[in-house]
Tab-separated table of C-alpha atoms and ligand atoms in Angstrom:
chain	number	residue	atom	x	y	z
A	1	MET	CA	0.002	0.001	-0.002
A	2	LEU	CA	2.848	2.413	0.824
A	3	GLY	CA	5.080	1.297	-2.038
A	4	LEU	CA	8.152	1.062	0.210
A	5	ASP	CA	11.266	-0.336	-1.436
A	6	GLU	CA	12.515	-3.676	-0.228
A	7	GLY	CA	15.489	-2.225	1.675
A	8	THR	CA	13.310	0.183	3.679
A	9	HIS	CA	10.800	-2.578	4.337
A	10	GLU	CA	13.510	-4.850	5.670
A	11	MET	CA	14.994	-2.079	7.812
A	12	LEU	CA	11.583	-1.341	9.358
A	13	ALA	CA	10.994	-5.051	9.948
A	14	THR	CA	14.250	-5.426	11.893
A	15	PRO	CA	14.943	-4.106	15.411
A	16	ARG	CA	17.596	-1.399	15.540
A	17	ARG	CA	19.223	-2.625	18.733
A	18	GLU	CA	18.772	-5.612	21.058
A	19	VAL	CA	20.444	-6.077	24.405
A	20	HIS	CA	20.437	-9.433	26.194
A	21	VAL	CA	21.466	-9.379	29.831
A	22	ALA	CA	21.962	-11.893	32.624
A	23	VAL	CA	20.233	-10.817	35.829
A	24	PRO	CA	21.579	-12.667	38.873
A	25	LEU	CA	19.519	-12.416	42.055
A	26	ARG	CA	20.576	-13.095	45.645
A	27	ARG	CA	17.377	-14.548	47.110
A	28	ASP	CA	16.146	-13.708	50.606
A	29	ASP	CA	17.280	-17.172	51.783
A	30	GLY	CA	20.875	-16.512	50.646
A	31	THR	CA	20.858	-18.704	47.513
A	32	SER	CA	21.321	-17.171	44.098
A	33	VAL	CA	19.442	-17.617	40.849
A	34	LEU	CA	19.880	-16.230	37.345
A	35	PHE	CA	17.243	-14.648	35.075
A	36	ARG	CA	17.422	-13.534	31.456
A	37	GLY	CA	16.536	-9.982	30.567
A	38	TYR	CA	16.125	-8.053	27.318
A	39	ARG	CA	15.684	-4.551	26.044
A	40	VAL	CA	14.836	-4.133	22.358
A	41	GLN	CA	14.780	-0.772	20.616
A	42	HIS	CA	12.887	-1.483	17.450
A	43	ASN	CA	13.147	2.033	16.071
A	44	VAL	CA	14.481	5.354	17.361
A	45	SER	CA	14.296	7.473	14.219
A	46	ARG	CA	11.518	9.801	15.488
A	47	GLY	CA	12.839	10.109	19.060
A	48	PRO	CA	13.805	8.023	22.071
A	49	GLY	CA	12.596	4.451	22.329
A	50	LYS	CA	9.397	4.127	24.367
A	51	GLY	CA	7.884	1.021	25.804
A	52	GLY	CA	7.066	-1.084	28.822
A	53	LEU	CA	8.988	-3.516	30.987
A	54	ARG	CA	7.344	-6.920	31.358
A	55	TYR	CA	8.010	-9.488	34.104
A	56	HIS	CA	6.463	-12.797	33.088
A	57	PRO	CA	7.690	-16.419	32.888
A	58	SER	CA	6.920	-16.592	29.140
A	59	VAL	CA	8.994	-13.518	28.204
A	60	ASP	CA	11.476	-14.276	25.433
A	61	ILE	CA	13.339	-12.259	22.842
A	62	ASP	CA	10.712	-12.788	20.126
A	63	GLU	CA	7.892	-11.513	22.319
A	64	VAL	CA	9.920	-8.467	23.342
A	65	ARG	CA	10.787	-7.796	19.674
A	66	ALA	CA	7.156	-7.964	18.614
A	67	LEU	CA	6.018	-5.693	21.426
A	68	ALA	CA	8.798	-3.209	20.611
A	69	MET	CA	7.691	-3.015	16.994
A	70	TRP	CA	4.081	-2.547	18.078
A	71	MET	CA	5.216	0.460	20.137
A	72	THR	CA	6.952	2.015	17.121
A	73	TRP	CA	3.725	2.070	15.091
A	74	LYS	CA	1.564	3.069	18.078
A	75	CYS	CA	3.732	6.094	18.944
A	76	ALA	CA	3.766	7.153	15.303
A	77	VAL	CA	-0.020	6.779	14.850
A	78	VAL	CA	-0.655	9.211	17.711
A	79	ASP	CA	2.257	11.293	16.434
A	80	LEU	CA	4.483	11.228	19.494
A	81	PRO	CA	8.188	12.081	19.062
A	82	TYR	CA	9.190	8.563	20.100
A	83	GLY	CA	10.410	5.354	18.587
A	84	GLY	CA	9.374	1.954	19.891
A	85	ALA	CA	11.049	-0.229	22.496
A	86	LYS	CA	10.214	-2.959	25.001
A	87	GLY	CA	11.948	-4.753	27.847
A	88	GLY	CA	11.378	-7.937	29.720
A	89	VAL	CA	12.719	-10.306	32.311
A	90	THR	CA	11.778	-13.995	32.228
A	91	ILE	CA	10.571	-14.221	35.800
A	92	ASP	CA	7.328	-14.987	37.613
A	93	PRO	CA	6.940	-11.976	39.911
A	94	ARG	CA	4.369	-13.806	42.053
A	95	GLU	CA	7.112	-16.150	43.259
A	96	HIS	CA	9.295	-13.394	44.662
A	97	SER	CA	9.208	-11.066	47.619
A	98	GLU	CA	9.061	-7.309	47.164
A	99	ARG	CA	12.739	-7.056	48.204
A	100	GLU	CA	13.759	-9.682	45.618
A	101	LEU	CA	11.812	-7.857	42.906
A	102	GLU	CA	13.570	-4.634	43.893
A	103	ARG	CA	16.995	-6.302	43.557
A	104	VAL	CA	16.094	-7.845	40.186
A	105	THR	CA	14.833	-4.475	38.925
A	106	ARG	CA	17.933	-2.596	40.084
A	107	ARG	CA	20.324	-5.169	38.595
A	108	TYR	CA	18.409	-5.273	35.284
A	109	THR	CA	18.422	-1.464	35.141
A	110	SER	CA	22.116	-1.330	35.857
A	111	GLU	CA	22.838	-3.896	33.087
A	112	ILE	CA	20.861	-2.017	30.415
A	113	LYS	CA	21.842	1.452	31.653
A	114	PRO	CA	24.108	2.297	28.724
A	115	ILE	CA	21.174	2.294	26.310
A	116	ILE	CA	18.389	3.932	28.376
A	117	GLY	CA	17.782	7.499	29.497
A	118	PRO	CA	15.325	10.357	28.920
A	119	GLU	CA	16.820	11.067	25.490
A	120	ARG	CA	17.556	7.428	24.606
A	121	ASP	CA	14.852	5.051	25.774
A	122	VAL	CA	12.067	5.622	28.282
A	123	MET	CA	10.520	2.724	30.194
A	124	ALA	CA	6.989	2.227	31.559
A	125	PRO	CA	5.131	-0.502	33.452
A	126	ASP	CA	3.660	-3.501	31.638
A	127	MET	CA	2.428	-6.936	32.741
A	128	GLY	CA	4.031	-7.903	36.058
A	129	THR	CA	5.503	-4.462	36.771
A	130	ASN	CA	3.942	-1.348	38.276
A	131	GLU	CA	4.640	2.174	39.445
A	132	GLN	CA	6.871	0.931	42.257
A	133	THR	CA	9.033	-0.911	39.694
A	134	MET	CA	9.369	2.359	37.769
A	135	ALA	CA	10.408	4.182	40.952
A	136	TRP	CA	13.226	1.623	41.451
A	137	VAL	CA	14.371	1.987	37.831
A	138	MET	CA	14.338	5.774	38.164
A	139	ASP	CA	16.239	5.666	41.451
A	140	THR	CA	18.891	3.234	40.178
A	141	TYR	CA	19.473	5.298	37.062
A	142	SER	CA	19.509	8.577	39.003
A	143	VAL	CA	21.896	7.346	41.714
A	144	SER	CA	24.287	6.149	39.059
A	145	GLU	CA	24.210	9.538	37.298
A	146	GLY	CA	24.422	11.448	40.569
A	147	TYR	CA	21.214	13.467	40.305
A	148	THR	CA	17.449	12.874	40.009
A	149	ILE	CA	16.267	12.088	36.480
A	150	PRO	CA	12.502	11.422	36.508
A	151	GLY	CA	12.283	11.447	32.678
A	152	VAL	CA	13.926	8.031	32.367
A	153	VAL	CA	10.615	6.275	33.149
A	154	THR	CA	6.908	7.000	32.930
A	155	GLY	CA	4.068	5.475	34.909
A	156	LYS	CA	5.883	6.316	38.132
A	157	PRO	CA	4.204	7.390	41.406
A	158	ILE	CA	2.948	10.996	41.543
A	159	ALA	CA	5.257	11.615	44.514
A	160	VAL	CA	8.358	11.201	42.317
A	161	GLY	CA	7.139	12.950	39.191
A	162	GLY	CA	4.280	10.821	37.874
A	163	SER	CA	1.458	12.457	35.962
A	164	LEU	CA	-2.111	12.965	37.021
A	165	GLY	CA	-4.465	11.000	34.783
A	166	ARG	CA	-1.927	8.295	33.817
A	167	ALA	CA	-3.752	5.466	35.619
A	168	THR	CA	-6.965	5.880	33.612
A	169	ALA	CA	-5.414	7.189	30.373
A	170	THR	CA	-5.572	3.965	28.347
A	171	SER	CA	-9.227	3.446	29.263
A	172	ARG	CA	-10.068	7.087	28.448
A	173	GLY	CA	-8.460	6.617	25.041
A	174	VAL	CA	-10.518	3.456	24.477
A	175	VAL	CA	-13.720	5.397	25.226
A	176	HIS	CA	-12.671	8.394	23.080
A	177	THR	CA	-12.006	6.205	20.058
A	178	ALA	CA	-15.156	4.149	20.632
A	179	LYS	CA	-17.201	7.347	20.748
A	180	ALA	CA	-15.559	8.605	17.574
A	181	ALA	CA	-16.420	5.353	15.771
A	182	LEU	CA	-20.004	5.381	17.077
A	183	ASN	CA	-20.345	9.004	16.092
A	184	GLU	CA	-19.306	8.313	12.518
A	185	ALA	CA	-21.993	5.645	12.290
A	186	GLY	CA	-24.615	7.979	13.769
A	187	VAL	CA	-24.887	6.002	17.033
A	188	ASP	CA	-25.114	7.926	20.314
A	189	VAL	CA	-22.904	6.667	23.156
A	190	VAL	CA	-25.780	7.451	25.557
A	191	GLY	CA	-27.679	4.197	25.855
A	192	ALA	CA	-25.202	2.255	23.673
A	193	SER	CA	-24.612	-1.283	24.983
A	194	ILE	CA	-21.058	-2.298	25.877
A	195	ALA	CA	-19.405	-5.652	26.726
A	196	ILE	CA	-15.880	-5.663	28.116
A	197	GLN	CA	-13.564	-8.668	28.427
A	198	GLY	CA	-11.021	-8.108	31.207
A	199	PHE	CA	-11.621	-6.114	34.366
A	200	GLY	CA	-8.030	-5.058	35.064
A	201	LYS	CA	-6.351	-1.675	34.678
A	202	VAL	CA	-7.807	-1.095	31.202
A	203	GLY	CA	-11.183	-2.887	31.331
A	204	SER	CA	-12.372	-1.719	34.754
A	205	HIS	CA	-11.722	1.994	34.118
A	206	ALA	CA	-13.200	1.674	30.625
A	207	ALA	CA	-16.382	0.278	32.206
A	208	ALA	CA	-16.538	3.178	34.679
A	209	ILE	CA	-15.923	5.819	31.996
A	210	PHE	CA	-18.442	4.291	29.556
A	211	ALA	CA	-21.006	4.352	32.387
A	212	GLU	CA	-20.178	8.004	33.165
A	213	GLU	CA	-20.794	8.785	29.490
A	214	GLY	CA	-24.299	7.296	29.745
A	215	ALA	CA	-23.558	4.002	27.979
A	216	ARG	CA	-25.017	0.715	29.264
A	217	VAL	CA	-22.235	-1.649	30.334
A	218	VAL	CA	-24.084	-4.959	30.027
A	219	ALA	CA	-21.285	-7.469	30.567
A	220	VAL	CA	-17.770	-7.718	31.936
A	221	SER	CA	-15.435	-10.611	32.646
A	222	ASP	CA	-12.057	-11.534	34.079
A	223	GLN	CA	-9.954	-14.677	34.023
A	224	TYR	CA	-12.424	-16.419	36.382
A	225	GLY	CA	-15.616	-15.761	34.358
A	226	GLY	CA	-18.101	-13.023	33.579
A	227	VAL	CA	-21.368	-11.354	34.525
A	228	VAL	CA	-24.190	-9.970	32.368
A	229	ASN	CA	-27.216	-7.769	32.944
A	230	ARG	CA	-29.075	-6.538	29.856
A	231	ASP	CA	-30.382	-3.492	31.762
A	232	GLY	CA	-26.819	-2.397	32.513
A	233	LEU	CA	-24.479	-3.301	35.374
A	234	ASP	CA	-24.065	-0.960	38.352
A	235	VAL	CA	-20.346	-0.372	37.767
A	236	ASP	CA	-19.716	1.309	41.149
A	237	ALA	CA	-21.267	-1.659	42.953
A	238	LEU	CA	-19.182	-3.983	40.773
A	239	PHE	CA	-15.973	-2.189	41.838
A	240	THR	CA	-16.962	-2.735	45.476
A	241	HIS	CA	-17.644	-6.418	44.767
A	242	VAL	CA	-14.267	-6.869	43.029
A	243	ALA	CA	-12.442	-5.074	45.836
A	244	ALA	CA	-13.990	-7.506	48.311
A	245	THR	CA	-13.702	-10.764	46.335
A	246	GLY	CA	-10.965	-10.234	43.730
A	247	THR	CA	-13.253	-11.148	40.827
A	248	VAL	CA	-16.394	-10.001	38.998
A	249	VAL	CA	-17.809	-13.525	39.404
A	250	GLY	CA	-20.577	-13.747	41.966
A	251	PHE	CA	-21.768	-10.153	41.499
A	252	GLU	CA	-25.356	-10.399	42.674
A	253	GLU	CA	-27.217	-8.058	40.382
A	254	ALA	CA	-26.280	-10.045	37.267
A	255	ASP	CA	-26.299	-13.455	35.632
A	256	GLU	CA	-23.209	-15.493	34.921
A	257	ILE	CA	-21.643	-15.596	31.471
A	258	SER	CA	-18.476	-17.255	30.204
A	259	ASN	CA	-15.641	-15.325	28.574
A	260	HIS	CA	-16.551	-17.083	25.373
A	261	GLY	CA	-20.260	-16.172	25.716
A	262	LEU	CA	-19.369	-12.529	26.330
A	263	LEU	CA	-17.620	-12.300	22.958
A	264	GLY	CA	-20.848	-13.379	21.197
A	265	LEU	CA	-23.229	-10.930	22.902
A	266	GLU	CA	-25.422	-8.724	20.740
A	267	VAL	CA	-24.078	-5.315	21.793
A	268	ASP	CA	-23.075	-2.096	20.110
A	269	VAL	CA	-19.464	-2.225	21.315
A	270	LEU	CA	-17.263	-5.159	22.319
A	271	VAL	CA	-14.024	-4.217	24.101
A	272	PRO	CA	-11.484	-7.034	24.433
A	273	ALA	CA	-9.246	-5.715	27.241
A	274	ALA	CA	-7.568	-8.845	28.577
A	275	VAL	CA	-5.202	-11.065	26.622
A	276	GLU	CA	-4.095	-11.464	23.017
A	277	GLY	CA	-5.604	-13.721	20.352
A	278	VAL	CA	-9.136	-14.071	21.785
A	279	LEU	CA	-10.888	-13.191	18.514
A	280	ASP	CA	-9.710	-15.983	16.237
A	281	GLU	CA	-11.204	-17.793	13.235
A	282	ILE	CA	-13.806	-19.462	15.475
A	283	THR	CA	-14.792	-16.771	18.000
A	284	ALA	CA	-14.813	-13.970	15.397
A	285	GLN	CA	-17.647	-15.824	13.612
A	286	GLN	CA	-19.747	-15.481	16.749
A	287	VAL	CA	-19.251	-11.746	17.255
A	288	ARG	CA	-22.552	-9.866	16.960
A	289	ALA	CA	-21.232	-6.493	18.126
A	290	ARG	CA	-21.226	-3.665	15.585
A	291	PHE	CA	-17.892	-2.322	16.842
A	292	VAL	CA	-14.853	-3.999	18.347
A	293	VAL	CA	-12.583	-1.558	20.150
A	294	GLU	CA	-9.268	-3.223	21.022
A	295	GLY	CA	-8.251	-2.271	24.565
A	296	ALA	CA	-5.779	-5.180	24.683
A	297	ASN	CA	-2.738	-5.497	22.462
A	298	GLY	CA	-3.335	-8.014	19.694
A	299	PRO	CA	-6.719	-9.426	20.798
A	300	THR	CA	-7.665	-10.259	17.190
A	301	THR	CA	-5.747	-12.792	15.083
A	302	GLY	CA	-5.211	-12.249	11.356
A	303	GLU	CA	-7.900	-14.810	10.542
A	304	GLY	CA	-10.263	-13.273	13.084
A	305	ASP	CA	-9.713	-9.857	11.538
A	306	THR	CA	-10.621	-11.103	8.066
A	307	ILE	CA	-13.852	-12.644	9.363
A	308	LEU	CA	-14.878	-9.526	11.315
A	309	ALA	CA	-14.297	-7.411	8.197
A	310	LYS	CA	-16.333	-9.811	6.075
A	311	ASN	CA	-19.191	-9.609	8.588
A	312	GLY	CA	-19.160	-5.817	8.563
A	313	VAL	CA	-17.863	-5.381	12.120
A	314	VAL	CA	-15.905	-2.139	12.492
A	315	VAL	CA	-12.641	-2.804	14.360
A	316	VAL	CA	-10.842	0.096	16.040
A	317	PRO	CA	-7.318	-1.389	16.183
A	318	ASP	CA	-5.106	-1.632	19.265
A	319	VAL	CA	-2.402	0.741	17.984
A	320	LEU	CA	-5.053	3.464	17.963
A	321	ALA	CA	-7.635	2.378	20.562
A	322	ASN	CA	-5.235	1.722	23.461
A	323	ALA	CA	-2.709	4.483	22.680
A	324	GLY	CA	-4.114	6.758	25.412
A	325	GLY	CA	-1.646	5.255	27.889
A	326	VAL	CA	1.423	6.137	25.886
A	327	VAL	CA	0.011	9.583	25.095
A	328	VAL	CA	-0.192	10.430	28.815
A	329	SER	CA	3.203	8.769	29.325
A	330	TYR	CA	4.491	11.288	26.821
A	331	PHE	CA	2.807	14.081	28.810
A	332	GLU	CA	4.480	12.719	31.957
A	333	TRP	CA	7.892	12.774	30.248
A	334	VAL	CA	7.370	16.325	28.959
A	335	GLN	CA	6.344	17.465	32.464
A	336	ALA	CA	9.255	15.663	34.119
A	337	ASN	CA	11.783	17.130	31.672
A	338	GLN	CA	10.418	20.620	32.324
A	339	ALA	CA	9.847	20.044	36.039
A	340	TYR	CA	6.427	21.657	35.636
A	341	TRP	CA	3.243	19.704	36.265
A	342	TRP	CA	-0.151	20.145	34.636
A	343	THR	CA	-3.598	19.844	36.182
A	344	GLU	CA	-5.844	16.857	35.553
A	345	PRO	CA	-8.265	18.838	33.331
A	346	GLU	CA	-5.308	19.997	31.199
A	347	ILE	CA	-4.188	16.398	30.750
A	348	SER	CA	-7.691	15.137	29.964
A	349	GLU	CA	-8.223	17.833	27.395
A	350	ARG	CA	-4.871	17.241	25.653
A	351	LEU	CA	-5.476	13.473	25.656
A	352	GLU	CA	-8.927	13.890	24.127
A	353	HIS	CA	-7.538	16.165	21.448
A	354	ARG	CA	-4.743	13.713	20.538
A	355	MET	CA	-7.044	10.711	20.395
A	356	HIS	CA	-9.679	12.453	18.281
A	357	SER	CA	-7.109	13.850	15.910
A	358	ALA	CA	-5.427	10.405	15.508
A	359	TYR	CA	-8.821	8.779	14.953
A	360	ALA	CA	-9.731	11.414	12.342
A	361	ASP	CA	-6.437	10.819	10.437
A	362	VAL	CA	-6.932	7.049	10.452
A	363	SER	CA	-10.592	7.178	9.520
A	364	ALA	CA	-9.975	9.626	6.664
A	365	LEU	CA	-7.262	7.387	5.177
A	366	ALA	CA	-9.454	4.284	5.605
A	367	ARG	CA	-12.241	5.973	3.616
A	368	ARG	CA	-9.921	7.407	0.979
A	369	GLU	CA	-8.144	4.083	0.326
A	370	ASP	CA	-11.150	1.881	1.105
A	371	VAL	CA	-9.229	-0.135	3.698
A	372	SER	CA	-9.903	-1.166	7.303
A	373	LEU	CA	-9.110	1.122	10.212
A	374	ARG	CA	-6.310	-1.315	11.120
A	375	ASP	CA	-4.655	-1.116	7.728
A	376	ALA	CA	-5.049	2.654	7.739
A	377	ALA	CA	-3.576	3.014	11.260
A	378	LEU	CA	-0.597	0.818	10.425
A	379	ALA	CA	-0.085	2.613	7.126
A	380	ILE	CA	0.049	5.960	8.910
A	381	GLY	CA	2.419	4.627	11.579
A	382	VAL	CA	4.771	2.923	9.127
A	383	GLN	CA	4.659	5.864	6.725
A	384	ARG	CA	5.645	8.362	9.433
A	385	VAL	CA	8.616	6.233	10.481
A	386	ALA	CA	9.667	5.593	6.862
A	387	GLU	CA	9.457	9.329	6.191
A	388	ALA	CA	11.748	10.061	9.152
A	389	HIS	CA	14.297	7.612	7.704
A	390	GLU	CA	13.985	9.092	4.276
A	391	ILE	CA	14.511	12.678	5.470
A	392	ARG	CA	17.357	11.830	7.842
A	393	GLY	CA	19.100	9.754	5.192
A	394	LEU	CA	21.242	6.705	5.724
A	395	TYR	CA	24.473	7.051	7.749
A	396	PRO	CA	27.227	6.897	6.578
B	1	LIG	P1	-4.318	-6.249	33.968
B	1	LIG	O1	-3.409	-7.350	34.378
B	1	LIG	O2	-4.543	-5.100	34.870
B	1	LIG	O3	-5.812	-6.865	33.646
B	1	LIG	C1	-6.008	-7.965	32.817
B	1	LIG	C2	-7.435	-8.461	32.995
B	1	LIG	O4	-7.656	-9.548	32.085
B	1	LIG	C3	-7.754	-9.017	34.389
B	1	LIG	O5	-9.093	-8.690	34.729
B	1	LIG	C4	-7.642	-10.528	34.203
B	1	LIG	O6	-8.434	-11.263	35.140
B	1	LIG	C5	-8.180	-10.667	32.813
B	1	LIG	N1	-7.745	-11.911	32.150
B	1	LIG	C6	-6.531	-12.503	32.208
B	1	LIG	N2	-6.531	-13.632	31.466
B	1	LIG	C7	-7.782	-13.735	30.945
B	1	LIG	C8	-8.415	-14.655	30.103
B	1	LIG	N3	-7.750	-15.739	29.633
B	1	LIG	N4	-9.710	-14.446	29.750
B	1	LIG	C9	-10.370	-13.368	30.211
B	1	LIG	N5	-9.818	-12.445	31.006
B	1	LIG	C10	-8.544	-12.628	31.372
B	1	LIG	O7	-3.798	-5.775	32.562
B	1	LIG	P2	-4.126	-4.417	31.795
B	1	LIG	O8	-3.044	-3.425	32.081
B	1	LIG	O9	-5.551	-4.051	32.010
B	1	LIG	O10	-3.890	-4.893	30.290
B	1	LIG	C11	-4.874	-5.562	29.535
B	1	LIG	C12	-4.464	-5.503	28.072
B	1	LIG	O11	-4.367	-4.131	27.658
B	1	LIG	C13	-3.100	-6.125	27.741
B	1	LIG	O12	-3.176	-6.675	26.441
B	1	LIG	C14	-2.167	-4.928	27.745
B	1	LIG	O13	-0.997	-5.152	26.949
B	1	LIG	C15	-3.084	-3.896	27.093
B	1	LIG	N6	-2.678	-2.505	27.327
B	1	LIG	C16	-2.584	-2.011	28.593
B	1	LIG	C17	-2.247	-0.681	28.784
B	1	LIG	C18	-2.194	-0.076	30.149
B	1	LIG	O14	-2.002	1.172	30.242
B	1	LIG	N7	-2.395	-0.805	31.221
B	1	LIG	C19	-1.939	0.132	27.675
B	1	LIG	C20	-2.043	-0.411	26.386
B	1	LIG	C21	-2.428	-1.735	26.237
């Protein structure tokens, strides 16, 4: 579609830099154990690398590579001055104490230190890491440099330079893009029915924000199962239930539904906000939603995508729909670098503007070229990165 030459295509398909590190840990009981860690900078032609740090037993170099590339396109689609990067350590964080996780994080940071920094590569939390992890990374980096450098990470606690609005930013972006898609089809968000898979950081806040907007959140689920109420769930009461029990299952004012069943509900908007690959060649056939708004990264497989398109389901792709998190990460980095912090309304307003403008660009290209929103979003992302390469030229 973009007519890129083979050399450019290959360059964009290949990570710019990959660092593999050994991360030895002295356990609390005195024994030692070794973990593997990675940091991949897929592309840094538009600015520093940007991307999360994942702690999970299935982390490997291929997963980190793929996630790094995803970040390159995502940052370019929402037009942030960043490249794409990702890090990971192959570790199950649930099997380690807080002190052990702190030591792993500090050693990993120290090993990859030569390639990170506010102008080089900026980390953020991902699966298995959180704002405390980012505080440790920031502290380790800062101590080594000799002064405080909050811009080396985003998603850190407010007390050490985090941004207001970061915690709900991804979910806000999901709702902004969903509203834009509904709007284009002449559907009002007020009264629109919504089903959300996943009730974690993205799904739960998306449910709350959809409800605030007047939509009817009819079903939600988590890894243990789901609940449905066609009249709309009381999302505040659901939060209280989850805080008490750790799951949406058993919420009284609703019936039970499986994760599978939730995907086939007749709703206006389906938001997969849990794990990847849930809409495949089988489940995509069952989707009766008019819109799928991808809160998760990669929830739809290639085959699933083809089927949804054939059935006329509008898919707002992950690189656009869930980019609100990285947009506010960018705001956090700008604020940290200037040591000047914005108010929550300022952040909300700037986020809304970015998301609507990115949606408008993607939707206009999709209409002009008669392609899906996914193809249009990726085309815009890849084109912006290719253009940066073209203008900068090839060194030497
Ligand atoms: P999270 O760990 O906070 O929540 C994940 C939710 O999914 C939980 O409710 C969990 O119970 C549920 N879940 C896990 N396995 C499941 C399964 N097999 N079936 C159904 N539900 C299952 O994670 P999160 O931060 O909300 O991330 C969710 C997705 O959104 C991931 O794909 C992540 O990469 C993506 N994402 C997150 C952010 C962010 O800012 N947090 C930004 C962009 C993309």
